[in-house]
Amino acid sequence: MAKKSKKREDRLSDLPDSILIHILSMLCEDAEDSKKVVRTSLLSKRWQFLWKSVPVSLEIRFPDDCYSTTPAKWERDVLDYLNSTHRELHYWRSCHKIRKFSVVFNNRDPEKFVKDIDLWVYFASEVANVEHFKLISEGGYKFPQFAYKNTSWRKLDIELCMELNPLANVN
């Protein structure tokens, strides 16, 4: 007699979205966990877009280890890192809420990367719904005027920036 194959029940997916989102948010304590939450989108079609409703934390940390290499390798590594970061932010822009977004940039020559840092600040201030933005720029950085008009930030941490000079009222 042939055995009947039992169809596995997916009782978890039968739960309401609000409960599933709460469960996923418990997985998401820091920036590393945010990627784990996105991976749950592969579980089933039902889970495909749930991750977008989970408050996540993101961190961009400029790589320290590139300084010990040759200039040509350093340029290539930095370019690869920046391209990867920009691609990743493209996906995170659809997230409904970003709890914390940190940028740690400890390069001694931030002038080279002003456009990249400006893009990250723009992402945090204009594109994504970020509650807490943290920027650490060791080599100094002039905080852009457009960021002072942000209304979604509940907390702003700025460390080691060269110049903070709002030209108008700060929201």
Short mmCIF file of C-alpha atoms in Angstrom, two decimals:
data_model
loop_
_atom_site.label_atom_id
_atom_site.label_comp_id
_atom_site.label_asym_id
_atom_site.label_seq_id
_atom_site.Cartn_x
_atom_site.Cartn_y
_atom_site.Cartn_z
CA MET A 1 0.00 0.00 0.00
CA ALA A 2 1.40 3.39 -0.99
CA LYS A 3 1.83 6.00 1.70
CA LYS A 4 -0.20 9.13 1.37
CA SER A 5 1.97 12.19 1.31
CA LYS A 6 0.95 14.64 3.95
CA LYS A 7 0.69 18.22 2.79
CA ARG A 8 2.42 20.47 5.27
CA GLU A 9 0.21 23.08 6.79
CA ASP A 10 1.48 26.63 6.89
CA ARG A 11 -0.44 27.84 9.91
CA LEU A 12 1.96 30.72 10.48
CA SER A 13 0.99 32.37 7.20
CA ASP A 14 -2.65 32.24 8.29
CA LEU A 15 -1.93 34.80 11.00
CA PRO A 16 -2.91 38.43 10.34
CA ASP A 17 -0.29 40.77 8.90
CA SER A 18 -0.03 42.76 12.11
CA ILE A 19 1.03 39.69 14.09
CA LEU A 20 3.48 38.54 11.40
CA ILE A 21 5.03 42.01 11.26
CA HIS A 22 5.35 42.00 15.04
CA ILE A 23 7.10 38.61 14.91
CA LEU A 24 9.46 39.85 12.20
CA SER A 25 10.21 43.01 14.17
CA MET A 26 11.39 40.82 17.05
CA LEU A 27 14.05 39.44 14.68
CA CYS A 28 15.24 42.92 13.83
CA GLU A 29 17.24 44.35 16.72
CA ASP A 30 20.18 45.85 14.79
CA ALA A 31 21.46 46.58 11.29
CA GLU A 32 22.72 43.03 10.70
CA ASP A 33 19.31 41.58 11.51
CA SER A 34 17.57 43.75 8.92
CA LYS A 35 18.86 41.57 6.10
CA LYS A 36 17.48 38.49 7.86
CA VAL A 37 14.03 40.04 7.84
CA VAL A 38 14.25 40.64 4.09
CA ARG A 39 15.20 36.99 3.57
CA THR A 40 11.81 35.96 4.98
CA SER A 41 10.29 37.25 1.74
CA LEU A 42 11.43 33.98 0.16
CA LEU A 43 9.25 31.85 2.43
CA SER A 44 6.10 32.27 0.36
CA LYS A 45 4.16 34.73 -1.76
CA ARG A 46 2.27 35.71 1.39
CA TRP A 47 5.54 36.85 3.02
CA GLN A 48 6.99 38.52 -0.08
CA PHE A 49 6.37 42.15 0.94
CA LEU A 50 5.85 41.90 4.71
CA TRP A 51 9.45 42.93 5.39
CA LYS A 52 8.70 46.43 4.06
CA SER A 53 6.45 47.07 7.07
CA VAL A 54 9.03 46.05 9.67
CA PRO A 55 10.96 48.93 11.29
CA VAL A 56 14.63 48.21 10.51
CA SER A 57 18.02 49.64 11.37
CA LEU A 58 20.68 50.24 8.73
CA GLU A 59 24.35 51.05 8.98
CA ILE A 60 26.89 52.20 6.43
CA ARG A 61 30.40 51.83 7.77
CA PHE A 62 33.15 52.93 5.45
CA PRO A 63 35.65 50.02 5.36
CA ASP A 64 38.77 50.55 7.48
CA ASP A 65 40.70 47.69 5.93
CA CYS A 66 41.15 49.36 2.54
CA TYR A 67 43.86 51.67 3.88
CA SER A 68 46.47 48.93 4.10
CA THR A 69 46.38 48.10 0.39
CA THR A 70 47.97 49.60 -2.70
CA PRO A 71 46.36 52.79 -4.06
CA ALA A 72 44.96 50.98 -7.12
CA LYS A 73 43.40 48.21 -5.01
CA TRP A 74 42.11 50.80 -2.52
CA GLU A 75 40.34 52.71 -5.33
CA ARG A 76 38.78 49.49 -6.65
CA ASP A 77 37.69 48.31 -3.18
CA VAL A 78 36.17 51.68 -2.31
CA LEU A 79 34.34 51.89 -5.63
CA ASP A 80 32.96 48.36 -5.15
CA TYR A 81 31.84 49.23 -1.63
CA LEU A 82 30.15 52.46 -2.71
CA ASN A 83 28.37 50.77 -5.62
CA SER A 84 27.17 47.99 -3.34
CA THR A 85 25.94 50.49 -0.75
CA HIS A 86 24.07 52.58 -3.30
CA ARG A 87 22.43 49.46 -4.75
CA GLU A 88 21.38 48.34 -1.29
CA LEU A 89 19.85 51.72 -0.43
CA HIS A 90 17.84 51.49 -3.63
CA TYR A 91 16.06 48.44 -2.17
CA TRP A 92 15.66 49.90 1.33
CA ARG A 93 13.86 52.99 0.00
CA SER A 94 10.65 50.96 -0.21
CA CYS A 95 10.77 50.14 3.49
CA HIS A 96 7.92 51.88 5.35
CA LYS A 97 9.98 52.79 8.40
CA ILE A 98 13.67 52.85 9.20
CA ARG A 99 14.18 53.01 12.93
CA LYS A 100 17.85 54.02 12.78
CA PHE A 101 20.20 54.81 9.93
CA SER A 102 23.88 55.22 10.82
CA VAL A 103 26.68 56.41 8.59
CA VAL A 104 30.21 55.97 9.95
CA PHE A 105 32.69 57.58 7.63
CA ASN A 106 36.22 57.65 9.03
CA ASN A 107 38.14 58.60 5.94
CA ARG A 108 40.69 61.36 6.27
CA ASP A 109 39.69 62.83 2.92
CA PRO A 110 35.90 63.30 2.90
CA GLU A 111 36.06 65.84 0.05
CA LYS A 112 36.59 62.89 -2.29
CA PHE A 113 33.32 61.35 -1.14
CA VAL A 114 31.09 64.37 -0.53
CA LYS A 115 28.63 63.29 -3.24
CA ASP A 116 28.31 59.85 -1.66
CA ILE A 117 27.83 61.20 1.86
CA ASP A 118 25.34 63.75 0.50
CA LEU A 119 23.44 60.88 -1.15
CA TRP A 120 23.28 58.99 2.16
CA VAL A 121 22.09 62.10 4.00
CA TYR A 122 19.53 62.72 1.24
CA PHE A 123 18.33 59.12 1.56
CA ALA A 124 17.88 59.59 5.32
CA SER A 125 16.26 63.01 5.08
CA GLU A 126 14.15 62.91 1.92
CA VAL A 127 13.71 59.38 0.57
CA ALA A 128 13.27 57.04 3.50
CA ASN A 129 11.16 57.40 6.61
CA VAL A 130 14.10 57.50 9.06
CA GLU A 131 13.44 58.23 12.73
CA HIS A 132 17.00 58.37 14.05
CA PHE A 133 19.88 59.46 11.83
CA LYS A 134 23.47 59.21 13.01
CA LEU A 135 26.43 60.59 11.07
CA ILE A 136 30.04 60.23 12.16
CA SER A 137 32.50 61.81 9.77
CA GLU A 138 36.04 61.72 11.11
CA GLY A 139 37.70 63.79 8.40
CA GLY A 140 35.10 66.52 8.64
CA TYR A 141 32.07 67.07 6.46
CA LYS A 142 29.84 70.05 5.79
CA PHE A 143 26.31 69.02 6.69
CA PRO A 144 24.07 69.93 3.72
CA GLN A 145 21.39 72.62 3.97
CA PHE A 146 18.60 70.39 2.60
CA ALA A 147 18.89 68.08 5.61
CA TYR A 148 17.94 70.79 8.10
CA LYS A 149 14.41 70.85 6.72
CA ASN A 150 13.71 67.22 7.61
CA THR A 151 10.51 66.49 9.53
CA SER A 152 10.66 62.71 10.02
CA TRP A 153 13.76 62.59 12.22
CA ARG A 154 13.04 62.29 15.89
CA LYS A 155 16.71 62.13 16.75
CA LEU A 156 19.79 63.41 14.94
CA ASP A 157 23.33 62.55 16.07
CA ILE A 158 26.21 64.27 14.32
CA GLU A 159 29.79 63.66 15.40
CA LEU A 160 33.03 65.13 14.09
CA CYS A 161 31.44 67.07 11.25
CA MET A 162 33.46 70.04 10.13
CA GLU A 163 30.65 72.49 9.66
CA LEU A 164 27.08 72.76 10.93
CA ASN A 165 25.63 75.98 9.68
CA PRO A 166 21.85 76.09 9.12
CA LEU A 167 20.94 79.17 7.08
CA ALA A 168 17.29 79.10 8.20
CA ASN A 169 15.12 77.65 10.95
CA VAL A 170 15.66 73.96 11.65
CA ASN A 171 12.57 71.73 11.64
#
